Coordinates of C-alpha atoms in Angstrom, one line a residue:
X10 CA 24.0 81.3 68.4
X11 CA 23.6 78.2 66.3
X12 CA 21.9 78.4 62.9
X13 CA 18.5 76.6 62.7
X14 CA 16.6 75.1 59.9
X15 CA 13.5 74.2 58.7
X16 CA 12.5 69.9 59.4
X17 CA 8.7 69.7 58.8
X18 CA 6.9 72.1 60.7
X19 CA 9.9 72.9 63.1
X20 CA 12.6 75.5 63.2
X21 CA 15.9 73.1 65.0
X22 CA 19.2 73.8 65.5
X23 CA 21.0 73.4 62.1
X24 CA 23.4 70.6 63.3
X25 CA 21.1 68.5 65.7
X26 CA 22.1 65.5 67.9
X27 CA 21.8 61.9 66.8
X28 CA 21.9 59.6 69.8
X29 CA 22.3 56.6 68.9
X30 CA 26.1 56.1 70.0
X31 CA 24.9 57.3 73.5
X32 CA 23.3 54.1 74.1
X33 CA 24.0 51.7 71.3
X34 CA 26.3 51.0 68.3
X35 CA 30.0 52.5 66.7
X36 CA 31.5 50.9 69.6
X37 CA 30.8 50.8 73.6
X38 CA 28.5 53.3 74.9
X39 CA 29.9 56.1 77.1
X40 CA 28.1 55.3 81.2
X41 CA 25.2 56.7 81.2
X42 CA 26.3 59.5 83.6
X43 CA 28.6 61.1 80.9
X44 CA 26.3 60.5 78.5
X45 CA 23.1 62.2 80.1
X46 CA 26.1 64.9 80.6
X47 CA 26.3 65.0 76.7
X48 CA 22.9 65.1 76.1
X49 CA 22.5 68.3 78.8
X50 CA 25.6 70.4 77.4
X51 CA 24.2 70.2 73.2
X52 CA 21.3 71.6 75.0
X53 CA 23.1 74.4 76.6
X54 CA 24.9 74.5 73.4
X55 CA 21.9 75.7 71.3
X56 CA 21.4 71.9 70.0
X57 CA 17.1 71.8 69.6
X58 CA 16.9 68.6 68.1
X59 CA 17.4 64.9 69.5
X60 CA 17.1 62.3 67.0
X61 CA 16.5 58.9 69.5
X62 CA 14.9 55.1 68.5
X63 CA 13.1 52.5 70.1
X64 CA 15.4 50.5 68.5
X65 CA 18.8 52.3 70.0
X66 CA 20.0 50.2 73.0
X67 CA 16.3 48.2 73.0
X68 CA 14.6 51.6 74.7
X69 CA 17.5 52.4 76.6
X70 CA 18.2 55.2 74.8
X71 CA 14.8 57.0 75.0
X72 CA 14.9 56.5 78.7
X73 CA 17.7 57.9 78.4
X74 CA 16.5 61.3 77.3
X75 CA 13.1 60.9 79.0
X76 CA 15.2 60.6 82.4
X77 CA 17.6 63.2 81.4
X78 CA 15.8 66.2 79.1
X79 CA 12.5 66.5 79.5
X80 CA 12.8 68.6 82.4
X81 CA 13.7 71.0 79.5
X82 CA 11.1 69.6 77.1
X83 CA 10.3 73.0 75.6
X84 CA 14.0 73.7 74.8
X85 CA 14.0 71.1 71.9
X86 CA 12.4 68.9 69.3
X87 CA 12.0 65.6 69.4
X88 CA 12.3 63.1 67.2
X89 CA 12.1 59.1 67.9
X90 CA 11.4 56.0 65.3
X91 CA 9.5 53.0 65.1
X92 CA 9.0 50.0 63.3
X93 CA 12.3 48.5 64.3
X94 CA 12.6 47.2 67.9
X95 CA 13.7 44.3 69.9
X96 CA 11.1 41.2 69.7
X97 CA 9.7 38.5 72.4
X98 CA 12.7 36.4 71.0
X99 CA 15.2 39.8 72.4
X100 CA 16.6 40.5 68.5
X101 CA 16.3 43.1 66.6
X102 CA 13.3 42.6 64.4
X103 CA 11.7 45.0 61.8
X104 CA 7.6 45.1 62.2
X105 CA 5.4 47.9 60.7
X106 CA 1.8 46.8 61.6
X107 CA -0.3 48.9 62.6
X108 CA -1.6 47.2 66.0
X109 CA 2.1 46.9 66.9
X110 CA 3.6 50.7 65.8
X111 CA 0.7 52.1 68.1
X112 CA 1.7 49.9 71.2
X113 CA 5.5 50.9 70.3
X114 CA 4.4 54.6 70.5
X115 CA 2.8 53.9 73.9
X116 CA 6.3 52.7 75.3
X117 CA 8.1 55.1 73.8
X118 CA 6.1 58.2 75.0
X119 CA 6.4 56.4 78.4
X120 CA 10.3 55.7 78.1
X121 CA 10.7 59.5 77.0
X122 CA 8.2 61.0 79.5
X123 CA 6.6 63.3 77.6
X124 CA 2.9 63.2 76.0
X125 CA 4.4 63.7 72.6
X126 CA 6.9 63.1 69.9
X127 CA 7.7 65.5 67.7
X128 CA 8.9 63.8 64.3
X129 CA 8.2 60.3 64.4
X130 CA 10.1 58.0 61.6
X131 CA 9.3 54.7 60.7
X132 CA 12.5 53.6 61.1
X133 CA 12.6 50.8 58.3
X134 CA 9.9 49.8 55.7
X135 CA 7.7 46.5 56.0
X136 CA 7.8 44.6 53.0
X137 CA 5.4 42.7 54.6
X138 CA 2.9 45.5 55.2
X139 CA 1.8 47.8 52.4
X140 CA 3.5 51.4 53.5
X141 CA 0.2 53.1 53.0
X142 CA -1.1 50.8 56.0
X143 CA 1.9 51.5 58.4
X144 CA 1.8 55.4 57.8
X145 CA -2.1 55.3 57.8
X146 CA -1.5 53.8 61.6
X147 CA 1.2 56.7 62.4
X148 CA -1.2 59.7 60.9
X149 CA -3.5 58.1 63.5
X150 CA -1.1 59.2 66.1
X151 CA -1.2 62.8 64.8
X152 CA -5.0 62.8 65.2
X153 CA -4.8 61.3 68.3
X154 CA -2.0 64.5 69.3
X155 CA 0.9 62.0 70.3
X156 CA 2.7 62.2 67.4
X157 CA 3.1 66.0 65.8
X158 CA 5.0 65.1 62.3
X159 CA 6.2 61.9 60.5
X160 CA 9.1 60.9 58.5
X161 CA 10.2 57.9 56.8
X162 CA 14.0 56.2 56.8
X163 CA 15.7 54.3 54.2
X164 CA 13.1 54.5 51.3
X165 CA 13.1 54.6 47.3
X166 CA 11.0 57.8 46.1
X167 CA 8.5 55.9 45.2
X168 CA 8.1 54.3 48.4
X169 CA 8.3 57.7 49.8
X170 CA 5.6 59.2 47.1
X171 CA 3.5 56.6 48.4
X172 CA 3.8 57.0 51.9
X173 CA 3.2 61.1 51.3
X174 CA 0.2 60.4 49.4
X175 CA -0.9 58.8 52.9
X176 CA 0.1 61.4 55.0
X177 CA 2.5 64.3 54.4
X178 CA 6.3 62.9 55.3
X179 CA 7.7 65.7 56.9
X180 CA 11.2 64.5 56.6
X181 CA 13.6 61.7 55.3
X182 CA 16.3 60.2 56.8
X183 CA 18.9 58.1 54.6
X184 CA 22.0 56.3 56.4
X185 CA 23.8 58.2 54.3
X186 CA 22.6 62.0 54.7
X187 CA 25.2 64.7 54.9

């Protein structure tokens, strides 16, 4: 039986699964056969957390989950990003209005087939948009039950004071983490 931990309001496995690699990045991704294989064993492994992005693979990755786990849904937390995506011009394009993180929750609830995320991050900070505005937009998606917790990547604690002062950041992922 695998160890769990506290993230935010959840009790997940104490190593969880970042899937990134399964669809994007650190080389070529595995076909997605063997990779909705991967995905399927760490969850009859005791893995009970999926860390997934609109960015990873330009929503190929959260389809990749929706199409492969959610038949298990129950068996695991889920936790996706925003804020970082692929634009109309197809690159990678960092964007933390409101108006446009709400529509990016839409897709990504449809891409992952389930009526809500877990732990939503935003995935990078908007210099462009005060931080208060961008996590005002996400707490919306709490009230609005599509989103059940938020975090916050690649921040300075100030940023991140700010942001908590907003709405409580359940969690805070750094490039870095160990």
């Amino acid at each position: 039986m695998m160890q769990t931990r506290r993230l935010g309001p959840f009790s997940v496995s104490s190593v969880g699964l970042g899937c990134m690699s399964l669809s994007h990045a650190y080389g070529n991704p595995p076909d997605p056969k063997v990779a909705a294989e991967v995905l399927l064993k760490a969850l009859d492994l005791g893995y009970t957390h999926f860390d997934t992005a609109a960015l990873y693979g330009f929503g190929a990755n959260e389809t990749l989950l929706g199409n492969t786990l959610m038949h298990r849904r129950k068996e695991f937390t889920l936790a996706s990003k925003c804020g970082m995506f692929k634009n109309e011009a197809g690159i990678r394009s960092i964007d933390a209005r409101p108006e446009i993180l709400k529509q990016t929750c839409e897709d990504s609830l449809r891409r992952l087939k389930t009526d809500v995320i877990d732990l939503y991050y935003l995935h990078r900070w908007d210099r462009k948009v005060p931080v208060e505005d961008s996590i005002g937009a996400m707490a919306d998606m709490v009230r609005e039950g599509k989103v059940r917790a938020l975090g916050i990547s690649e921040v300075s604690a100030d940023t991140l004071r700010r942001a908590h002062a907003t709405y409580p950041i359940a969690a805070l992922q750094t490039e870095y983490s160990l």
